[in-house]
Coordinates of C-alpha atoms in Angstrom, one line a residue:
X1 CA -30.2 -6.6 -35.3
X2 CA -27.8 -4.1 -36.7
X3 CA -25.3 -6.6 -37.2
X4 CA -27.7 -9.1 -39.0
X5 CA -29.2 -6.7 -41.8
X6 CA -25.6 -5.3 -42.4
X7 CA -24.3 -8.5 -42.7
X8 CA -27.4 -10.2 -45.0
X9 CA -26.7 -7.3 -46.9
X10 CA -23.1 -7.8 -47.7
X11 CA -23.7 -11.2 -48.8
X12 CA -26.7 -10.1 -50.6
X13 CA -26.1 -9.7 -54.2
X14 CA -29.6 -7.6 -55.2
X15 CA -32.3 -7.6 -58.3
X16 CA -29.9 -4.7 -59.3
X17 CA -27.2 -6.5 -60.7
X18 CA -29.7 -9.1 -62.3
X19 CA -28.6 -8.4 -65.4
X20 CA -25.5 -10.2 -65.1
X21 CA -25.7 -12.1 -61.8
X22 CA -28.4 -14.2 -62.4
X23 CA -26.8 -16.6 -64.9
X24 CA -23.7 -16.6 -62.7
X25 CA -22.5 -19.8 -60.9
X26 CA -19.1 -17.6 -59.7
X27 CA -18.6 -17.7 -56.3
X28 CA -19.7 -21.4 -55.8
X29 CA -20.7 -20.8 -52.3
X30 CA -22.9 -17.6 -51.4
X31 CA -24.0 -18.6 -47.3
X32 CA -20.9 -17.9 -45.5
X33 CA -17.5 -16.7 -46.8
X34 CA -14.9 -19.2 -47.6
X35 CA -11.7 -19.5 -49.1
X36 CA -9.2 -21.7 -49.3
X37 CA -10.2 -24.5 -51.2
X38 CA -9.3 -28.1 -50.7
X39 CA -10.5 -30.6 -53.1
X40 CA -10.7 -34.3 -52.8
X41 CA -12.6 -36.5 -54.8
X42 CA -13.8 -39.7 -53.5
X43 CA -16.4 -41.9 -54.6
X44 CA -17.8 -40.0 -57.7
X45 CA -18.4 -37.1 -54.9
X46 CA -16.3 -34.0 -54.8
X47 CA -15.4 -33.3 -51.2
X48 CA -14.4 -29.4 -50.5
X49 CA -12.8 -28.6 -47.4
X50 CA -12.6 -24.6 -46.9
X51 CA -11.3 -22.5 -44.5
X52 CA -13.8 -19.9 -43.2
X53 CA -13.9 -16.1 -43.2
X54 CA -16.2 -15.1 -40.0
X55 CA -19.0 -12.4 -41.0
X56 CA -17.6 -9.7 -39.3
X57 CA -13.5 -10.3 -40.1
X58 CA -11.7 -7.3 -41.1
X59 CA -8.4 -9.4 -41.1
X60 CA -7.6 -13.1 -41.2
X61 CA -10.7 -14.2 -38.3
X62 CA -10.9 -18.1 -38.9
X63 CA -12.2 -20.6 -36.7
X64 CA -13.1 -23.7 -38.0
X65 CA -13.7 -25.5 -41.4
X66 CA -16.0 -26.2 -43.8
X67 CA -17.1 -29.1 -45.8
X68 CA -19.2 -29.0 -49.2
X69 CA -20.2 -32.1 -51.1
X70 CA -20.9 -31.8 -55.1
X71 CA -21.7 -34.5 -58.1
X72 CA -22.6 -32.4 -60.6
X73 CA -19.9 -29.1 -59.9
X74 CA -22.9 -26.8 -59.7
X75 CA -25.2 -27.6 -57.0
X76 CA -23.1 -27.8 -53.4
X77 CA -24.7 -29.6 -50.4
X78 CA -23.6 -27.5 -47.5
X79 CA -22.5 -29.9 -44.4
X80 CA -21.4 -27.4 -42.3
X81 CA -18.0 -27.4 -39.5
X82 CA -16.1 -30.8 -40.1
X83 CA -13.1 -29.4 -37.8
X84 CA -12.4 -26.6 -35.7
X85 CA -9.4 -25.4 -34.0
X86 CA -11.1 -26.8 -30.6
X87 CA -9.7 -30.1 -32.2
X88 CA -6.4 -29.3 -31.5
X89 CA -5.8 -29.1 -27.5
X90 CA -2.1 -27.7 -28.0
X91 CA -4.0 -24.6 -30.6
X92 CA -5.4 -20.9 -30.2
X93 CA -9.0 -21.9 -30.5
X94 CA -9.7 -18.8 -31.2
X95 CA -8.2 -17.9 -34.4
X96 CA -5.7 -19.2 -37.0
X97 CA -7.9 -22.2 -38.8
X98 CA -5.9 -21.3 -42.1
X99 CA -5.8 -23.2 -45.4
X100 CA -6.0 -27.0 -45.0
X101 CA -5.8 -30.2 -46.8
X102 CA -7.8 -33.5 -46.6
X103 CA -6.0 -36.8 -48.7
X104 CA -7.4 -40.4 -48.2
X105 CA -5.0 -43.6 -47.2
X106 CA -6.5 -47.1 -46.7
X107 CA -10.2 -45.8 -46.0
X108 CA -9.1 -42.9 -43.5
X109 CA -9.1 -39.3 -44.3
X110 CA -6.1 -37.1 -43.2
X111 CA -6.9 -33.3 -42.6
X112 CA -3.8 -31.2 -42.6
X113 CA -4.0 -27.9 -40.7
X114 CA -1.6 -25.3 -40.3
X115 CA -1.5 -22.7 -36.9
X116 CA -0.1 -19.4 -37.8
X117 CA 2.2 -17.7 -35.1
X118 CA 4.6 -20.6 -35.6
X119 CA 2.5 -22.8 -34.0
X120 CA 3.0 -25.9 -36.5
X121 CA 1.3 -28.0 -39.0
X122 CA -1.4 -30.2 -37.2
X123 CA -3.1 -33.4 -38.7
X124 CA -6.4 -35.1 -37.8
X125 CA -8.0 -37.9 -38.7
X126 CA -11.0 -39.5 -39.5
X127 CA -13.0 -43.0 -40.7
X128 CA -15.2 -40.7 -42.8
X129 CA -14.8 -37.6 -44.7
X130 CA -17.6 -36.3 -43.3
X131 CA -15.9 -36.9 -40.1
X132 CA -15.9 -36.6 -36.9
X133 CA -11.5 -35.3 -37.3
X134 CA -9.5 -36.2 -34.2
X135 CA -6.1 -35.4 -33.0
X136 CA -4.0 -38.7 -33.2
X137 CA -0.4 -36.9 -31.8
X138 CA -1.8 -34.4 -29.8
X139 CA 1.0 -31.8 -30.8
X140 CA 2.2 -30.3 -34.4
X141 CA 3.4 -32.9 -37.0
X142 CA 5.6 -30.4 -38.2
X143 CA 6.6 -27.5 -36.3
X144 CA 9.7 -26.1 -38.5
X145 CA 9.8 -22.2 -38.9
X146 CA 8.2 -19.0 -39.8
X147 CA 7.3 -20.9 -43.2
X148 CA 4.9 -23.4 -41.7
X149 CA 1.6 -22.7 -43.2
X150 CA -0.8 -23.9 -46.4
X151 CA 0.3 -27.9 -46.6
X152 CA -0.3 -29.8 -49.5
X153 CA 0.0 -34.0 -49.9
X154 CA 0.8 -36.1 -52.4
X155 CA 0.9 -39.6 -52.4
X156 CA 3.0 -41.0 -55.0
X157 CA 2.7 -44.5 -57.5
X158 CA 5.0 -46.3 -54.9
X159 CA 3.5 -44.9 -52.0
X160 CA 5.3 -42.8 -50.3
X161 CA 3.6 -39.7 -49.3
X162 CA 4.9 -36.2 -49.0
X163 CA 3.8 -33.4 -47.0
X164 CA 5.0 -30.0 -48.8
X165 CA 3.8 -26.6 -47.5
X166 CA 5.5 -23.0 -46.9
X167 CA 5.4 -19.5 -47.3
X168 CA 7.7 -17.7 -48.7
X169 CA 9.7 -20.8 -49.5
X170 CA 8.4 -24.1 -50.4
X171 CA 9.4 -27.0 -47.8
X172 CA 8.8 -30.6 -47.8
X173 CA 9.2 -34.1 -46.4
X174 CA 8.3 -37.8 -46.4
X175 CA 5.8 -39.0 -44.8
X176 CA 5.5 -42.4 -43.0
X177 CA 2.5 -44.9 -43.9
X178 CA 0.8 -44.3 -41.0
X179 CA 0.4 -40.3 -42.3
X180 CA 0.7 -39.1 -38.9
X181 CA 4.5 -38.9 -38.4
X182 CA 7.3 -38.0 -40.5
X183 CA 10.3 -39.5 -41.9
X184 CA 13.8 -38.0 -42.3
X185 CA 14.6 -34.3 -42.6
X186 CA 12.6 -31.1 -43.5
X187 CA 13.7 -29.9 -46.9
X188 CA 13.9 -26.3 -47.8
X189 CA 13.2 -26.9 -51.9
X190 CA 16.3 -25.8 -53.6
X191 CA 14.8 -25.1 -57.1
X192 CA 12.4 -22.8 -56.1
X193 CA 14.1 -21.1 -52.2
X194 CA 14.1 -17.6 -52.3
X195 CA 17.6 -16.5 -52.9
X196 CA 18.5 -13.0 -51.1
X197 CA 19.6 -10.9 -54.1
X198 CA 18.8 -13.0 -57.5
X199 CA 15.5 -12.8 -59.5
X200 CA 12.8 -15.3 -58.3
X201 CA 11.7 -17.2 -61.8
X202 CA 8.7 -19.0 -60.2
X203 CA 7.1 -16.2 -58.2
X204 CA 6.3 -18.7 -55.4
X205 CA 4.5 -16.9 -52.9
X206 CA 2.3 -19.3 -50.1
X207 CA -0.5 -21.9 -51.1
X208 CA 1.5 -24.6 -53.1
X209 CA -1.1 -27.8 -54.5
X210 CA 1.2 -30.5 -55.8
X211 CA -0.4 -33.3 -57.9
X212 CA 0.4 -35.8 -60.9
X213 CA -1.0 -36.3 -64.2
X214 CA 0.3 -38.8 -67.2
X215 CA 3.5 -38.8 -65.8
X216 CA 4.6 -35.5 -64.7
X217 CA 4.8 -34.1 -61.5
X218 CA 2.7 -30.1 -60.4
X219 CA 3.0 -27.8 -58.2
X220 CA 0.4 -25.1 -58.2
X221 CA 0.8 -21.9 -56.0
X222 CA -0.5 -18.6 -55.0
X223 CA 2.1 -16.2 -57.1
X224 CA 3.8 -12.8 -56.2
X225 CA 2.1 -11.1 -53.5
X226 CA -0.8 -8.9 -53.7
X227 CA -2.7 -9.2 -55.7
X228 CA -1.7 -13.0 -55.8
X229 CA -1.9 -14.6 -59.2
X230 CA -1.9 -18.6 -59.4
X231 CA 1.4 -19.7 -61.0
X232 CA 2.8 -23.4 -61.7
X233 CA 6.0 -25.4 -62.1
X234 CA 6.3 -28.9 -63.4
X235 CA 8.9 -32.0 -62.4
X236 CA 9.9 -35.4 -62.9
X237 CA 9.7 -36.2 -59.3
X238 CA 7.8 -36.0 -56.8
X239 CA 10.5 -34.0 -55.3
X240 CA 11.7 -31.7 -58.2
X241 CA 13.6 -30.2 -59.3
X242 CA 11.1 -27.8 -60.7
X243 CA 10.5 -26.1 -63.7
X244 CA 8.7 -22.8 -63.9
X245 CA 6.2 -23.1 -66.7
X246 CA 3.8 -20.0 -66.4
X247 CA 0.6 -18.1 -64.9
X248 CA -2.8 -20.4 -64.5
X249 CA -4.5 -17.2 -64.0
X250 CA -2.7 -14.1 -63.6
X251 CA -3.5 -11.5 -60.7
X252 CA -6.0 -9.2 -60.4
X253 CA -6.5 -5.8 -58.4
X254 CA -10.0 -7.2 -57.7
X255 CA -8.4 -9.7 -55.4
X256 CA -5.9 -9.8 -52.9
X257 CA -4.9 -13.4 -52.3
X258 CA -5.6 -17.2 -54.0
X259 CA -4.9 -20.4 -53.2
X260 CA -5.1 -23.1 -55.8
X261 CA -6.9 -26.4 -55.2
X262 CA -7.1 -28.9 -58.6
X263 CA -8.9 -32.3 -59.2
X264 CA -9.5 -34.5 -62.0
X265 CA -13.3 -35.5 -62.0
X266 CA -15.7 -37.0 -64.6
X267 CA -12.8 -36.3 -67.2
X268 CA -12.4 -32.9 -66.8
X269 CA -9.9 -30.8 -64.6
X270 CA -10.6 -28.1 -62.3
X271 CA -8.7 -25.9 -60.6
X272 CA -10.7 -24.1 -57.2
X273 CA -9.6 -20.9 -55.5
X274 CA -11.3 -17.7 -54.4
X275 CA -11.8 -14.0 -55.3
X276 CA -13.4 -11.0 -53.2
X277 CA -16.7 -10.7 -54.7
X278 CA -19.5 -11.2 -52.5
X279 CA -18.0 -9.0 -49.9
X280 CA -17.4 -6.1 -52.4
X281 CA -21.0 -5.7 -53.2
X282 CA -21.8 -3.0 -50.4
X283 CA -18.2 -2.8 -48.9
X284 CA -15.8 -0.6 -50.6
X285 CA -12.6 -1.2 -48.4
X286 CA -10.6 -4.6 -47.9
X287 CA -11.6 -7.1 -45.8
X288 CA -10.7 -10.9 -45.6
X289 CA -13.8 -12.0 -46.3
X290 CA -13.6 -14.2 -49.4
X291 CA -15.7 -16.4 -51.6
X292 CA -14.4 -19.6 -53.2
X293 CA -14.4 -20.0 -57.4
X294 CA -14.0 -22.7 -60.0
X295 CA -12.8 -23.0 -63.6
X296 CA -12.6 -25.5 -66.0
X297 CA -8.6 -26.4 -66.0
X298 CA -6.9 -26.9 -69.4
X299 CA -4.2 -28.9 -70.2
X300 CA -2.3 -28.7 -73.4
X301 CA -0.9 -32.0 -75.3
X302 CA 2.5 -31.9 -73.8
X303 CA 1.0 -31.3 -70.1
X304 CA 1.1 -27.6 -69.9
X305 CA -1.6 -25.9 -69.2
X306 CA -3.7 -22.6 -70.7
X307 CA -3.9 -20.0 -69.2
X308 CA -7.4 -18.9 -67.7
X309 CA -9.2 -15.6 -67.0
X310 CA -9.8 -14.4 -63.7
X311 CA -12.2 -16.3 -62.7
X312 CA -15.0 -15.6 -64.7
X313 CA -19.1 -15.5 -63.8
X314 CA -20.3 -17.9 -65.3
X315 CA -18.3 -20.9 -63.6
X316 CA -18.3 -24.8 -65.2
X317 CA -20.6 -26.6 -66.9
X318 CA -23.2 -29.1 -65.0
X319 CA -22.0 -33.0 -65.1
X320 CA -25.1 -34.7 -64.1
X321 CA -28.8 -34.5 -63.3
X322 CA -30.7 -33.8 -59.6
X323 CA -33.1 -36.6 -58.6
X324 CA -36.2 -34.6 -57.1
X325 CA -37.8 -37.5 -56.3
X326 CA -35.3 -38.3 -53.0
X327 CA -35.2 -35.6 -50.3
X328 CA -32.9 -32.9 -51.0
X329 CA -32.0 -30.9 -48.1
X330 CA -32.8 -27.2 -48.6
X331 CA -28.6 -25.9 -48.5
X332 CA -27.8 -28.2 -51.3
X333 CA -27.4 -24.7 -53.7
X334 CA -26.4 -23.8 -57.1
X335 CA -26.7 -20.0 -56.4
X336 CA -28.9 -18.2 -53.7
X337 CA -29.6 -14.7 -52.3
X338 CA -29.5 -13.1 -49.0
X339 CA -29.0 -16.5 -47.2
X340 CA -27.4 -18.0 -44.8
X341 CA -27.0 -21.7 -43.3
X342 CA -26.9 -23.1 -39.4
X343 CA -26.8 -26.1 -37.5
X344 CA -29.8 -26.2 -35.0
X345 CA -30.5 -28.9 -32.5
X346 CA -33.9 -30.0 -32.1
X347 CA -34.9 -31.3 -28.2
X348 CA -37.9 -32.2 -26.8
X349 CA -38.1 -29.5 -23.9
X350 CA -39.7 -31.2 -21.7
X351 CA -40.3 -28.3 -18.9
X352 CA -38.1 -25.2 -18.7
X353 CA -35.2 -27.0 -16.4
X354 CA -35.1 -29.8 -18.4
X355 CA -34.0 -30.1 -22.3
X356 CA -35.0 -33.6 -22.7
X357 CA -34.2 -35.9 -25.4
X358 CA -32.3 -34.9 -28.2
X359 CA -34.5 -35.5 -31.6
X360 CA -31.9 -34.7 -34.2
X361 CA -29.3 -32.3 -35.4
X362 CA -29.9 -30.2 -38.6
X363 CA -28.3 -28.4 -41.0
X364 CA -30.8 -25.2 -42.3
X365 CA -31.3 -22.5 -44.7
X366 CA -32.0 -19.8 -42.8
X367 CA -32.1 -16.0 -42.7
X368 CA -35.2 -16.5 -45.5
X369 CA -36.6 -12.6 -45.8
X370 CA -38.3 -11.6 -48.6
X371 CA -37.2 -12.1 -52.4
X372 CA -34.5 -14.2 -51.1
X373 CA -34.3 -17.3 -53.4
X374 CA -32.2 -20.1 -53.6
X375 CA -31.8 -22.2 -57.7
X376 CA -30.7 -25.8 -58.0
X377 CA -29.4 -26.5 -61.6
X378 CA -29.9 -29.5 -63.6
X379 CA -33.2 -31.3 -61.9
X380 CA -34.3 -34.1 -64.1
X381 CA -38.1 -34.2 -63.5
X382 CA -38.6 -37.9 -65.7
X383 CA -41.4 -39.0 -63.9
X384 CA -43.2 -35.7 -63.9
X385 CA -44.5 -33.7 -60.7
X386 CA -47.9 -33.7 -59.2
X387 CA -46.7 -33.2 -55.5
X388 CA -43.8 -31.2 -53.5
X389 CA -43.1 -31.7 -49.8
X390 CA -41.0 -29.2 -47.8
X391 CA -39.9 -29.4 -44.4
X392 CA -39.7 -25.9 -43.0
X393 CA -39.9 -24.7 -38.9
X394 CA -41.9 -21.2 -39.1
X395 CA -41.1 -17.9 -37.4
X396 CA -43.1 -15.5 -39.2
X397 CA -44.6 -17.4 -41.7
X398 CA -44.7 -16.9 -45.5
X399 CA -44.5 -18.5 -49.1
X400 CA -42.4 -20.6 -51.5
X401 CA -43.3 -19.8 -55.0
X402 CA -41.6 -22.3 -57.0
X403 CA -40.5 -21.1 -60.6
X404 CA -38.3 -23.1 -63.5
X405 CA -35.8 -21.9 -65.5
X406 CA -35.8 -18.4 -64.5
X407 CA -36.7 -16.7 -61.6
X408 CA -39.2 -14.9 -63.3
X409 CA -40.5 -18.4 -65.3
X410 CA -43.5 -20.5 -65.4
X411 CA -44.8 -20.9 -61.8
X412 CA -44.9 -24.4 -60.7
X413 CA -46.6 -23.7 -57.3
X414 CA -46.8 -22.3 -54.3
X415 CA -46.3 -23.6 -50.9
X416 CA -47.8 -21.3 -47.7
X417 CA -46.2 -22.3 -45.1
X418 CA -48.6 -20.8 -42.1
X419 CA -48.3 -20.4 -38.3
X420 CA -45.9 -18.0 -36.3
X421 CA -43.0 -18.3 -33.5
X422 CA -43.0 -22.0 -34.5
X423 CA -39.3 -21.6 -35.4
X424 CA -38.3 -24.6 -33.0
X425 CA -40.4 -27.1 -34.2
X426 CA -40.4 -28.8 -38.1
X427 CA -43.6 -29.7 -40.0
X428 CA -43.5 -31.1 -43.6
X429 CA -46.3 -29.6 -45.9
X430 CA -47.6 -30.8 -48.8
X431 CA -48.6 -28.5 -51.6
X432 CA -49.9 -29.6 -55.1
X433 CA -47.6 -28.2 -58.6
X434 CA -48.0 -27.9 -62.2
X435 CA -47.1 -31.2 -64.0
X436 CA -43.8 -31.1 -65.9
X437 CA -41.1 -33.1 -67.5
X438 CA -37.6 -32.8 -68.7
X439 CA -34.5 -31.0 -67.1
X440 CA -34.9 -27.8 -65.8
X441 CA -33.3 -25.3 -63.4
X442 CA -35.6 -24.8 -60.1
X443 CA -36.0 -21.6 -58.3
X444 CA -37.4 -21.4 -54.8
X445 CA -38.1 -17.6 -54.5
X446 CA -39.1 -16.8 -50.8
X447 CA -42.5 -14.4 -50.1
X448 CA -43.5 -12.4 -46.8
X449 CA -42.7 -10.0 -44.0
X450 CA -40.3 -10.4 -41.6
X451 CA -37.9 -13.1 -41.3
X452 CA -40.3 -16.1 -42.6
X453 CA -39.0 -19.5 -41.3
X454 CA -36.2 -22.1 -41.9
X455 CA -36.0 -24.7 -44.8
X456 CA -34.8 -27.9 -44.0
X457 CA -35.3 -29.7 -46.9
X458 CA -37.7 -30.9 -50.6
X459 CA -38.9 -33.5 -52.5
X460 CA -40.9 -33.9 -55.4
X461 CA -43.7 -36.9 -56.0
X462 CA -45.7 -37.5 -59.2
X463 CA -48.2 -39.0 -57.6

C-alpha cells in the first residue's frame, strides 16, 4: 500500500501547481512512464509505440511496449502492451525492451527491437498495428557489436529499405523486401563514425530517426550525452553522406536523455521525444522514469529546420473534433491526474475452482481517488446532450462530476456511481446532464473516499 500512494504520488501532478499545469498538454501521456517515441502514421491515425519505464525503475527497468492511438494530437487512446520481451524466445524477458521502431510494408507492420547486452536487433511482425507482434526468425536480425541499439527504418521511393541504428556510431544496412532479413554488409557510416582524436561535427550520440521530405534525406538523433539535446544532419541519399545542419532542440539540465521520433500528419510536422517531468514532481534525485513530449516541427524554405524550445507546456494545437455520441473508452486522455491504466479480464467465476468463460478483456482507468480527474479536448457536442452513459466496476463507490472547459466550469452533471466491492463486475449507468452545444473541453473530476471504482468507458445521447 506503501508502494501504491508513493507511486500515485509521483505521477500525481497536484492542485498546487494549477496555476500553470492545468492548461498544459506536455507530457502527452500521464498513466504510466514512457519514453522513447516511435511514430507511425497510418490511416489518418497516429500510432505511438513507446518503450516503458516500470514505476519503481531507478535505472533503465523496461519490459514491454506500449501503444497509443491519436487523431487529433491531443487526446491519446491508451491500448496498452502491443509487445513484450516474452516475444522474443532467444531475449532476457526480464529487462532490456529499449527504444523501438514500427514501419508498414504491403499491409504488415514491422516492429524493430533492440536487446542491450549485445544481444541484437530483433523484429516482429504483425497483420495489424494493434497487433498481436510475432517472432518470424526466431533469433536477432542483426547482431553486430556494442553499437546495436535504437533502430530506425526507412523505406525509400524505389523501395529498398534500410535499417540504421547505433550508439555511439551510426550503422546501417539494406534491407530485403520481405523486412525480416538483411542484404549485404553492415556499414559503420563514415560521415558521421566517431574518429578517436578529431572533433565530432554532428554530436551523434544514440537514437538516430531517418526520414525524407521534398527531396532530401534526415537523420534526427539524440546529441552529446547528458543532458542529450536532439541534433540533425541532412543528405542526398538515403545513405549519406551527411551534412550536420544544427540543434532541433538543444539540451537541457532538466533532462537526461531524448530520442527523436518525427511524422508528417494533417500538414503539419512533429517531432516526439521525452523529458523527466512527471517523475520530478515529488522526486528530487534521477531516475529513468520518463514522460514522452511533442512539438510542432518547423521547417524552413530550403528544408532546414528551426530550432525549438525544450519542450514547452503547452504542447500542439488540436486537429479535429471528439464525437461524444460513440463510446469513448475512459483512457482515451488529453491530460489526467493521479491515474493510472490496466488490463483486467473479466470471467464468469462460476464456483471457486472453476474461472469459467472468459467475457472480455479490458483496458481501464484505474487508481480513481479523490480529485483525480481526467480532460478530453476538443468534444464537438452538435447534437446537444440530454443523457451520459458510463461504464464503471465499483470498489468503494463514488461520483463523476462532469465540468466543461475548466475544471472549475459549469457543471454538466453528476453521475453516482453506488454499491461497494463490486470491482469485478461492470454496470453502465445512466445519469441525466445540462443541455449544451458547441465544442468544448470535458472534465471528468472524480468524488469520494477511498479508491472509488474503475472507468471503462462514456458516451453522450441527446435524447
Amino acid at each position: 500500500m506503501i508502494k501504491k500512494i508513493l507511486l500515485k504520488y509521483t505521477l500525481n501532478i497536484g492542485l498546487l501547481f494549477a496555476g500553470s499545469w492545468l492548461s498544459a498538454q506536455n507530457p502527452i501521456i500521464q498513466t504510466k512512464f514512457t519514453a522513447d517515441p516511435a511514430p507511425m502514421v497510418y490511416k489518418d491515425t497516429v500510432f505511438l509505440y513507446t518503450s516503458h519505464d516500470e514505476d519503481d525503475a531507478f535505472g533503465f527497468k523496461m519490459k514491454d511496449w506500449l501503444l497509443y492511438t491519436s487523431t487529433d494530437m491531443v487526446n491519446w487512446t491508451d491500448h496498452g502492451i502491443v509487445a513484450s520481451l516474452k516475444d522474443f524466445k532467444w531475449a532476457d524477458p526480464e529487462n532490456g525492451a529499449w527504444a523501438p521502431q514500427v514501419i508498414e510494408r504491403n499491409g504488415k507492420f514491422y516492429m524493430y527491437c533492440p536487446m542491450p547486452g549485445q544481444r541484437g536487433i530483433g523484429v516482429l511482425v504483425a497483420n495489424s498495428p494493434y497487433g498481436p507482434f510475432k517472432d518470424p526468425i526466431g533469433k536477432p536480425l542483426v547482431k553486430n557489436s556494442s553499437d546495436d541499439i535504437d533502430p530506425t527504418v526507412l523505406i525509400d521511393e524505389d523501395g529498398q529499405a534500410y535499417l540504421y541504428w547505433g550508439n555511439p556510431n551510426l550503422w546501417y544496412v539494406k534491407l530485403n523486401n520481405d523486412m525480416i532479413s538483411i542484404d549485404g554488409p553492415m556499414v559503420k557510416d563514415p560521415s558521421i563514425a566517431k574518429v578517436k582524436g578529431t572533433p565530432d561535427p554532428f554530436h551523434y550520440q544514440e537514437g538516430p530517426w531517418a526520414w525524407k521530405r521534398n527531396g532530401n534525406y534526415y537523420m534526427a538523433y539524440a546529441s552529446t550525452c547528458c543532458p542529450e539535446g536532439i541534433g540533425y544532419a541532412m543528405g542526398k541519399s538515403s545513405t549519406g553522406p551527411w551534412e550536420f545542419k544544427g540543434m532541433i532542440m538543444d539540451s537541457d539540465k532538466r533532462s537526461n536523455g531524448n530520442h527523436p521520433g518525427i511524422i508528417d500528419y494533417k500538414g503539419k510536422s512533429y517531432v516526439f521525444g521525452f523529458n523527466y517531468n512527471l517523475g520530478k514532481q515529488t522526486i528530487s534525485k534521477h531516475y529513468e522514469r520518463r514522460s514522452i513530449c511533442v512539438s510542432e516541427l518547423i521547417y524552413n524554405a530550403d528544408g532546414t529546420i528551426q530550432k525549438l524550445p525544450f519542450w514547452n507546456p503547452e504542447g500542439v494545437q488540436r486537429m479535429a473534433v471528439l464525437n461524444p455520441y460513440s463510446r469513448v473508452e475512459a483512457e482515451t486522455i488529453a491530460y489526467s491526474e493521479g491515474l493510472k491504466t490496466e488490463k483486467m479480464t473479466e470471467w464468469e467465476r462460476n464456483n471457486p475452482y472453476d474461472t469459467g468463460k472468459k467475457i472480455t478483456d479490458r483496458l481501464v482507468v484505474s487508481w480513481i481517488n479523490n480529485g483525480d480527474y481526467i480532460k478530453v479536448q476538443g468534444v464537438d457536442f452538435s447534437k446537444g446532450t440530454k443523457f451520459l452513459e458510463v461504464s464503471v466496476a465499483s470498489i468503494s463507490g463514488g461520483s463523476i462530476e462532469i465540468h466543461t472547459d475548466t475544471l472549475d466550469g459549469p457543471l454538466l452533471g453528476t453521475v453516482e456511481v453506488t454499491g461497494k466491492a463490486e470491482g469485478d463486475l461492470f454496470k453502465t449507468i445512466k445519469s441525466p446532464v445540462k443541455n449544451i452545444k458547441g465544442v468544448h473541453d470535458v472534465y471528468f473530476i472524480f468524488k469520494g473516499n477511498k479508491e472509488l471504482f474503475y472507468f471503462d468507458w462514456w458516451k453522450f445521447s441527446s435524447n
